[in-house]
Structures are given as C-alpha cells and as structure tokens.
CSV table of C-alpha atoms in Angstrom, one decimal:
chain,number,residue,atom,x,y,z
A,18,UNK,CA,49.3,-7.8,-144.4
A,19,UNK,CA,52.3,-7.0,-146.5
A,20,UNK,CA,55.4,-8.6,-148.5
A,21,UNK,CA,58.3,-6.7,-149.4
A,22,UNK,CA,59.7,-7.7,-152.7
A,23,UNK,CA,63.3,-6.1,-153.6
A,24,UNK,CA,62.1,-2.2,-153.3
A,25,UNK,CA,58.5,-2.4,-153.5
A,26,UNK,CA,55.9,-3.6,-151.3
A,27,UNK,CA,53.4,-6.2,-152.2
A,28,UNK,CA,49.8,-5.6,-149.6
A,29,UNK,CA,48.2,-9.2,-149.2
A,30,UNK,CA,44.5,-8.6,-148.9
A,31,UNK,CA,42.7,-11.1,-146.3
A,32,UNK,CA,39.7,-10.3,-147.9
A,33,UNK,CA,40.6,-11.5,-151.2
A,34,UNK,CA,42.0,-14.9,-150.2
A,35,UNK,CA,38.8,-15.3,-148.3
A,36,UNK,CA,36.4,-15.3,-151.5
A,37,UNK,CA,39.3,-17.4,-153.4
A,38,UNK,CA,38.4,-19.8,-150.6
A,39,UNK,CA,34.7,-19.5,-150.7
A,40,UNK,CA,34.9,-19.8,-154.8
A,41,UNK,CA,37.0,-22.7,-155.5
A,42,UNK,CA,36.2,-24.6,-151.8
A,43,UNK,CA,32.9,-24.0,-150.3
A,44,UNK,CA,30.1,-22.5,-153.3
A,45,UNK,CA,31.2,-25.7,-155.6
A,46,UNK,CA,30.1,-28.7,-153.5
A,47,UNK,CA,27.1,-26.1,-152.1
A,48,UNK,CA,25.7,-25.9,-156.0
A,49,UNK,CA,26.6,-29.6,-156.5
A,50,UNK,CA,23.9,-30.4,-153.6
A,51,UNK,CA,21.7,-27.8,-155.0
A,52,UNK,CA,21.1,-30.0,-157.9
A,53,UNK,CA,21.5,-33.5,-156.5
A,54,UNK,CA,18.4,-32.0,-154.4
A,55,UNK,CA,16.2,-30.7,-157.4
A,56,UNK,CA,16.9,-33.6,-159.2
A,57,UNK,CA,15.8,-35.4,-156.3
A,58,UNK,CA,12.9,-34.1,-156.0
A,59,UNK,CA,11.6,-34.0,-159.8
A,60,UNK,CA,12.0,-37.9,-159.5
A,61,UNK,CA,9.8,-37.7,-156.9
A,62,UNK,CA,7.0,-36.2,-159.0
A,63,UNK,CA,6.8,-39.2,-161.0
A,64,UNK,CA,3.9,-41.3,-159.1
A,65,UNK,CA,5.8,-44.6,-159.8
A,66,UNK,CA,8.9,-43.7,-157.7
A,67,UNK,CA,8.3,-44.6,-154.3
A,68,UNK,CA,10.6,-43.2,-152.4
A,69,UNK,CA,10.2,-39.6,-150.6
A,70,UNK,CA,11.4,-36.3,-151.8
A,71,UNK,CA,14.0,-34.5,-150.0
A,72,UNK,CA,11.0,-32.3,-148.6
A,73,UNK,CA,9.1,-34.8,-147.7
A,74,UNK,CA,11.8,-36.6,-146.3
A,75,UNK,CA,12.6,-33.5,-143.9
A,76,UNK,CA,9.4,-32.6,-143.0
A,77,UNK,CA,8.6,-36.3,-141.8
A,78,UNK,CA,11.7,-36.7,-140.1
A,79,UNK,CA,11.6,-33.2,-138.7
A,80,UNK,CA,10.5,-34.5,-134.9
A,81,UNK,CA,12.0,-35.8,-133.5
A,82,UNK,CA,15.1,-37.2,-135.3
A,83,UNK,CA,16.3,-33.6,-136.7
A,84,UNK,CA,15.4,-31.6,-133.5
A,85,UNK,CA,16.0,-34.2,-131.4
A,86,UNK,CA,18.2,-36.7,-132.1
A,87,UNK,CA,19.2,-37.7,-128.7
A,88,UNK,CA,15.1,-38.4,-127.3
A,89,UNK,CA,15.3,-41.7,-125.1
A,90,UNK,CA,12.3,-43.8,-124.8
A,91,UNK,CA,14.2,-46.5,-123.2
A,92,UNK,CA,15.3,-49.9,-125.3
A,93,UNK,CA,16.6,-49.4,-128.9
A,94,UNK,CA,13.6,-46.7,-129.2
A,95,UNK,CA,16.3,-44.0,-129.3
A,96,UNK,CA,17.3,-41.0,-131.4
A,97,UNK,CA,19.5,-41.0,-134.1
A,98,UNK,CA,22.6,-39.5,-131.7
A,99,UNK,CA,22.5,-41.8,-129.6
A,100,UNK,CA,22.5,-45.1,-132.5
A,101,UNK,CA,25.2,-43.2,-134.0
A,102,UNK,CA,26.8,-42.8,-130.3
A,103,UNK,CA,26.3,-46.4,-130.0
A,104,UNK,CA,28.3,-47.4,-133.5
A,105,UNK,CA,31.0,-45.2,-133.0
A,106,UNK,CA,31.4,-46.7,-129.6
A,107,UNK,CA,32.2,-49.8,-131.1
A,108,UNK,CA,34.1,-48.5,-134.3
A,109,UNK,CA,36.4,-46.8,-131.7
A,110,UNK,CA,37.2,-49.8,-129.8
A,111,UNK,CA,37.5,-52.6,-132.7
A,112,UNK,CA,39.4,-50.2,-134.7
A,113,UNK,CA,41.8,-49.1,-132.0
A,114,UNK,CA,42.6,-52.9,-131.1
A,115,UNK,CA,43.0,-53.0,-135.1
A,116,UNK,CA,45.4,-50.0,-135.2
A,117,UNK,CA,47.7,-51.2,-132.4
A,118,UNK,CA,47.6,-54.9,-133.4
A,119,UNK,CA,48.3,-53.9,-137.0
A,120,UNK,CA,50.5,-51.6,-136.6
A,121,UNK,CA,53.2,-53.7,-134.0
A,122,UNK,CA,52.5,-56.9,-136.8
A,123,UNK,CA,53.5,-54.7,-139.5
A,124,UNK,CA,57.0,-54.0,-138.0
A,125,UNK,CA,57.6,-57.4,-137.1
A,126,UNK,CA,56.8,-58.8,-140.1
A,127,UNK,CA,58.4,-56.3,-142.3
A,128,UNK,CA,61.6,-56.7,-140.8
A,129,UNK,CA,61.8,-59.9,-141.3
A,130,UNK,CA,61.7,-60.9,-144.7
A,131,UNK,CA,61.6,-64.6,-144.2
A,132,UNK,CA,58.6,-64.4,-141.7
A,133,UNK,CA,56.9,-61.9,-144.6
A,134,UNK,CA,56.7,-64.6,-147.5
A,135,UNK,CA,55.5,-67.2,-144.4
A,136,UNK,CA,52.6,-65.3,-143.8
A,137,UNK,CA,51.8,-63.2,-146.8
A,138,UNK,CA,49.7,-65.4,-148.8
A,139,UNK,CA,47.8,-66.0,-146.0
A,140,UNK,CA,47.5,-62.1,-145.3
A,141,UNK,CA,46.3,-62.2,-149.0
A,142,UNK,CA,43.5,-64.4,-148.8
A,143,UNK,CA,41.8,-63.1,-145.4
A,144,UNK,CA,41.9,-59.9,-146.4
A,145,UNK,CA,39.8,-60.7,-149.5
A,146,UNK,CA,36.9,-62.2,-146.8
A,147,UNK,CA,33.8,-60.1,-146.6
A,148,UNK,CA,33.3,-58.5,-143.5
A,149,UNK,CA,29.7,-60.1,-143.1
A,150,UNK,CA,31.1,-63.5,-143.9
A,151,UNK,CA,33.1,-63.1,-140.4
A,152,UNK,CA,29.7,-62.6,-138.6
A,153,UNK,CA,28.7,-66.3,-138.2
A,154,UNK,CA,32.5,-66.6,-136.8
A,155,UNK,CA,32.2,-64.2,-134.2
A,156,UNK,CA,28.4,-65.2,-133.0
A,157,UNK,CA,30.0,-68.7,-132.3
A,158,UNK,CA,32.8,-67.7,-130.5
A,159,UNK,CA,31.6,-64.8,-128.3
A,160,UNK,CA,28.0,-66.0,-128.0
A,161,UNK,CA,27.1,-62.2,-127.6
A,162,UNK,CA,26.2,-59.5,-130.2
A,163,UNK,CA,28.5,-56.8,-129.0
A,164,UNK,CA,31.8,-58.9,-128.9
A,165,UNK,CA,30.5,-59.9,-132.1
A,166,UNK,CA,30.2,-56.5,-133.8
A,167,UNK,CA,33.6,-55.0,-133.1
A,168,UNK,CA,35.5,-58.6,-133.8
A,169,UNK,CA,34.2,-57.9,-137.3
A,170,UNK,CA,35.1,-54.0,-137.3
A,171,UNK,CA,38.8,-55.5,-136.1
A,172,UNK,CA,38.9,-57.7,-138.7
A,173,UNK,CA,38.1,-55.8,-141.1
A,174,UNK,CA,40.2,-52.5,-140.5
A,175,UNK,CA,43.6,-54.6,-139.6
A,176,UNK,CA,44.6,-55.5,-143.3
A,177,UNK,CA,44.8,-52.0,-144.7
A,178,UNK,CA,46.4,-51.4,-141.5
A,179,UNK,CA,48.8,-54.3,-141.2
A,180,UNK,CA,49.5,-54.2,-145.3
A,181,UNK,CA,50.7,-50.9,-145.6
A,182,UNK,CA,52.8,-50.8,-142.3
A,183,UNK,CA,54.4,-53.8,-143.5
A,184,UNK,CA,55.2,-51.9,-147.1
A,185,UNK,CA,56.7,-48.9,-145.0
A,186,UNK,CA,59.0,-51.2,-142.8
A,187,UNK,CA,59.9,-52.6,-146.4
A,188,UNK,CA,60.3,-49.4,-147.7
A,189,UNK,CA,63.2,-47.8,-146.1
A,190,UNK,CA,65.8,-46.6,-147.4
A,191,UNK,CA,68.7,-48.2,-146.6
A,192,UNK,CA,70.6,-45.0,-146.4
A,193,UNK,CA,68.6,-44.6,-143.1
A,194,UNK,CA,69.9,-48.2,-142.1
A,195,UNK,CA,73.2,-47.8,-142.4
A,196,UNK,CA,73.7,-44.7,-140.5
A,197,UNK,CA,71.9,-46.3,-137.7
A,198,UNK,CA,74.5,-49.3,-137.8
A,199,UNK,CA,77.1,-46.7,-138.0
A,200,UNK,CA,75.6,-44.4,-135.0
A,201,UNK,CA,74.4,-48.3,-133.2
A,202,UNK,CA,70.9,-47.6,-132.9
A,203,UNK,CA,69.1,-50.2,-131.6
A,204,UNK,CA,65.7,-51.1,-129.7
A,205,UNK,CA,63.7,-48.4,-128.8
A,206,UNK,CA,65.9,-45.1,-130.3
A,207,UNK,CA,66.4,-47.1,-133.7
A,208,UNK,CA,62.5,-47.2,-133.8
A,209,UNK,CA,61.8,-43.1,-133.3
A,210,UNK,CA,64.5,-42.4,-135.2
A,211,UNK,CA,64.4,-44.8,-137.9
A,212,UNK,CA,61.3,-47.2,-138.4
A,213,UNK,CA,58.6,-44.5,-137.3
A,214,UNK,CA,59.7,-41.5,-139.5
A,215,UNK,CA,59.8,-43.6,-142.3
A,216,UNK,CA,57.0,-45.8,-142.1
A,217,UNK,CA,54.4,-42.6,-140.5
A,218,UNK,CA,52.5,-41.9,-144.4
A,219,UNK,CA,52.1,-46.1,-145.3
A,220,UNK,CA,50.4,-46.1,-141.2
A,221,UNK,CA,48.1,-43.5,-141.8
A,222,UNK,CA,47.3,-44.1,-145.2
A,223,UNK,CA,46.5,-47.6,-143.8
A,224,UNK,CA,44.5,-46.4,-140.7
A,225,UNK,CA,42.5,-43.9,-143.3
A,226,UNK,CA,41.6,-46.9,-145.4
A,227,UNK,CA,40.9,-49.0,-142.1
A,228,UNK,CA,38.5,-46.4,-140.4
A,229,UNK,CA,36.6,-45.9,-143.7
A,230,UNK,CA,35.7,-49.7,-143.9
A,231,UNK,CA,35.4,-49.7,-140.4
A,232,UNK,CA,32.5,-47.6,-140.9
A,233,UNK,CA,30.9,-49.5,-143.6
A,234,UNK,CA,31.2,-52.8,-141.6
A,235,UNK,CA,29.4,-51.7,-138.5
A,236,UNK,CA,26.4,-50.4,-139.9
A,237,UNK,CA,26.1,-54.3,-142.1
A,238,UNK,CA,26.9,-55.6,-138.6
A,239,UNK,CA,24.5,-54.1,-137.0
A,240,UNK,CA,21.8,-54.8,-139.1
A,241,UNK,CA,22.4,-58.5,-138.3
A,242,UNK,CA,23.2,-58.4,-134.8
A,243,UNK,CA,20.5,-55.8,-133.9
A,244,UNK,CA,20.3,-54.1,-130.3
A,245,UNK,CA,21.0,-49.7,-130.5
A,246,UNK,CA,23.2,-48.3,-133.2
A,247,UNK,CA,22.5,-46.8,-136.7
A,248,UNK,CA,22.7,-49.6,-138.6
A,249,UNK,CA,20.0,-51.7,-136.3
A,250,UNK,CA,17.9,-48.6,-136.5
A,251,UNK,CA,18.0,-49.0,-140.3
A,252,UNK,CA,16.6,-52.4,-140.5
A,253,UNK,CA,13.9,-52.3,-137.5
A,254,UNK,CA,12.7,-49.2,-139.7
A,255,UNK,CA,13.2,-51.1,-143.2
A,256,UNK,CA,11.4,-54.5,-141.1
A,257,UNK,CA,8.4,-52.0,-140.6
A,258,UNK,CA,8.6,-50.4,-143.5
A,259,UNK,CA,6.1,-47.5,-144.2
A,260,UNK,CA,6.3,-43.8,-145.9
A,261,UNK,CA,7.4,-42.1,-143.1
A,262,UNK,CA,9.9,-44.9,-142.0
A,263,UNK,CA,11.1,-44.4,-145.6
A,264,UNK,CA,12.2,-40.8,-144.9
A,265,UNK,CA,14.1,-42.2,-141.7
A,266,UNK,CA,15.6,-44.4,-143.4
A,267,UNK,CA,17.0,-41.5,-146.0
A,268,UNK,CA,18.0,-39.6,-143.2
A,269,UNK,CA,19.8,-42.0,-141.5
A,270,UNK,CA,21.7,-42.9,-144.4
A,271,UNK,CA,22.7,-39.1,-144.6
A,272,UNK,CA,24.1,-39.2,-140.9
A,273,UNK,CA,25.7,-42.0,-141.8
A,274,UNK,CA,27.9,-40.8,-144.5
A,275,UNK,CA,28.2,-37.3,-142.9
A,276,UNK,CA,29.8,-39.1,-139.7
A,277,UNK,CA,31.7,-41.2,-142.5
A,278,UNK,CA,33.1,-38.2,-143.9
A,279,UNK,CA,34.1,-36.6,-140.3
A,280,UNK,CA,36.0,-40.2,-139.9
A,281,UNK,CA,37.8,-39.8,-142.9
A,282,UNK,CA,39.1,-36.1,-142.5
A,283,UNK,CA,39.7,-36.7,-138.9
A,284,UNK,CA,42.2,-39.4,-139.7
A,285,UNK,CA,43.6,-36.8,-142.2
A,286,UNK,CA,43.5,-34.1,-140.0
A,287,UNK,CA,46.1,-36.3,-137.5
A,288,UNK,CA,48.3,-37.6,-140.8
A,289,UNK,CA,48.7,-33.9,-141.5
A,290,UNK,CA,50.2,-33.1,-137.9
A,291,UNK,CA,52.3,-36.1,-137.2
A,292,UNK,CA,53.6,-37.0,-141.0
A,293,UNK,CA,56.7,-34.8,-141.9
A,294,UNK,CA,56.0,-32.1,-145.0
A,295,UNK,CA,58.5,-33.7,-147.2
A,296,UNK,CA,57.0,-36.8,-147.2
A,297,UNK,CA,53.2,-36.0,-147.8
C-alpha cells in the first residue's frame, strides 16, 4: 500500500499496523489476565481460602460444561448453552418491548415540554427502584415465572432508554427546527429528517446502558424465579453447594460476563453503523 505525498511516495506497511494492533489492543488485556490468573491461584494455596483455583476450577468443570455446554438431560439439568440460551431468550424479548416502548415515550414526551415536567418526577423515582424489588410485582400479576422475569428485564432497561431519548428530543437544535417549519416538514418526513438524526447517540447510548442492566437483572431474576437459565443454574448449584459445584459456579460467572461483554459491544457495534461520524 502506498501514499503519495507532494513528490515522494510514502509505502504503508500492513505488517506494521498489524503488530501496532496486536501491541497496544490484544497482548495488554492478554497479560492483564495472565496475572489476575496467577494471583488467583497463589490465593488458592493458602488452606483457609475456600474457593477453587483457576486450575482446579477448569479441570472440574472440564466435562461436561466446557466440552459440552449444550448436554440435555431433560428438566433444568442442562448445559451451560443452553441456560445462557434460555436468559438471552428472555433479555431479547423484555428488552426489545423496552427499546420500542422507550424509545416512542421518549419522543412524545420530549416534545412536549408540559407533558415532560408532569411525568418527570415520577420517571425519577421509578427508576431509582431495584430491579428485584419489582419481582413480588410481577409474580402477582402474571402468576407465572417467565412473564415474571422479562416484566422485570422491561422495567428495568426502559429508564436509561426512555431518559436519554427524552434528552435528545430536548436536545435539538433549533436550527434544525426551523428549517423544517420553513421546508413544512411534518409527521413522518419531519421525524427521519429531523427527530431521528438528532436524537440517534442519546438512543443508543440509552439502549447500551439498558442491555447492560438488562443483563444484570436476569441473572438476580432468575435466581428467584428458578426454572432453566444461568442465573437459576447458579443458585440450584450454590443450594447444593459442594467443591466441585464451586468451580461451576466460577465458570458460570465467567460466561456470564463474557456474554455481558458481547451485549455491550454488539450494541456498540450497531451505534457505530447507524449514528453519523460527526456526532460520535
């Protein structure tokens, strides 16, 4: 690859870039784990610290959960892919009611300023209720543990949602309003054009936020509500609690922030396609 610089010519090497990249992106967190694993382990040679070295840990878990993680022995007696299967299931349908619900309110509401300072206070204080604390809500009203488990991922994801959409609306320029009065753009053109364009970084910042603690809530629910799904899996094993259930526990509370993670930079992944460069 070359660049051509007034009279001389400037040869890019691939190769190059590639161990910049490997240098500053990929050995750091790589030696970062290195030692949170040696660490680890020392602890571990102190007799009174109970819990399992990372060796231990994989050599217990080993089979089935790492080679297998999607055995079926029929019930909740299921591998780790198919609990985390399970959650996600329902983190993709409360949050995607959340999305869409908070995202419409958030337009409404911040266009109209009077309907805003109505509701806002109220707004303020739900959004300050734990997630758990919604649980006993939702068992009485849908009398089921499913229903029950994604009304409390909803609940939970819409504020960040429904807050930040409601700051965009808010937030435009009112450069951009008048030239849609002047060019009379109204209903469905005066959204694209206008509302959506500005408002895209406060919607996705919101639904990053929202799929995050999403995430957190499901796994809290779970442990309540029981039936499959990784956060169920983590109490039945902490309920029966013995060395090797210890190490599945560990491991399941690295799947759990590893499928956090791929959450978090998927939403980020989208915001980076759909929110325009100048505004990131």
């Amino acid at each position: 690859m070359t660049a051509t610089i007034g009279s001389r010519v400037i040869r890019k090497n691939p190769r190059k870039n590639i161990n910049k990249i490997i240098l500053k992106k990929v050995l750091p967190p790589i030696v970062a784990i290195a030692i949170f694993l040696v660490i680890w382990q020392l602890l571990c040679l102190n007799p009174n610290f109970k819990l399992p070295g990372p060796i231990e840990t994989f050599s217990e878990t080993w089979d089935p959960f790492i080679i297998d993680p999607f055995f079926d022995n029929g019930e909740s007696d299921k591998g780790l892919g198919w609990q985390i299967l399970s959650s996600l299931g329902r983190v993709g349908l409360g949050f995607s009611l959340a999305a869409i619900v908070g995202i419409a309110l958030g337009i409404f509401i911040g266009a109209n300023k009077l309907l805003y300072n109505a509701v806002d206070p109220i707004f303020q204080v739900l959004r300050t209720v734990p997630p758990l604390a919604w649980l006993p809500i939702s068992l009485a009203a849908f009398q089921q543990a499913n229903p029950s488990a994604i009304f409390v991922i909803f609940i939970t994801s819409i504020w960040p949602i429904l807050i930040n959409t409601t700051v965009g609306v808010q937030q435009i320029p009112q450069d951009y309003i008048n030239v849609a009065r002047v060019l009379r753009l109204k209903g469905l053109k005066y959204f694209l054009k206008i509302v959506f364009p500005a408002t895209v970084p406060y919607i996705f910042t919101g639904l990053r936020i929202g799929i995050g603690l999403s995430w957190l809530a499901i796994v809290a629910a779970e442990m309540l509500v029981g039936g499959v799904g990784i956060g169920s899996f983590i109490w039945d094993a902490y309920n029966t609690t013995t060395e090797t259930n210890l190490s599945e526990i560990i491991l399941a509370l690295i799947y759990v922030g590893l499928v956090g993670l791929l959450l978090d930079r998927l939403v980020g992944f989208v915001a980076s396609k759909v929110v325009p460069e100048e505004q990131k």
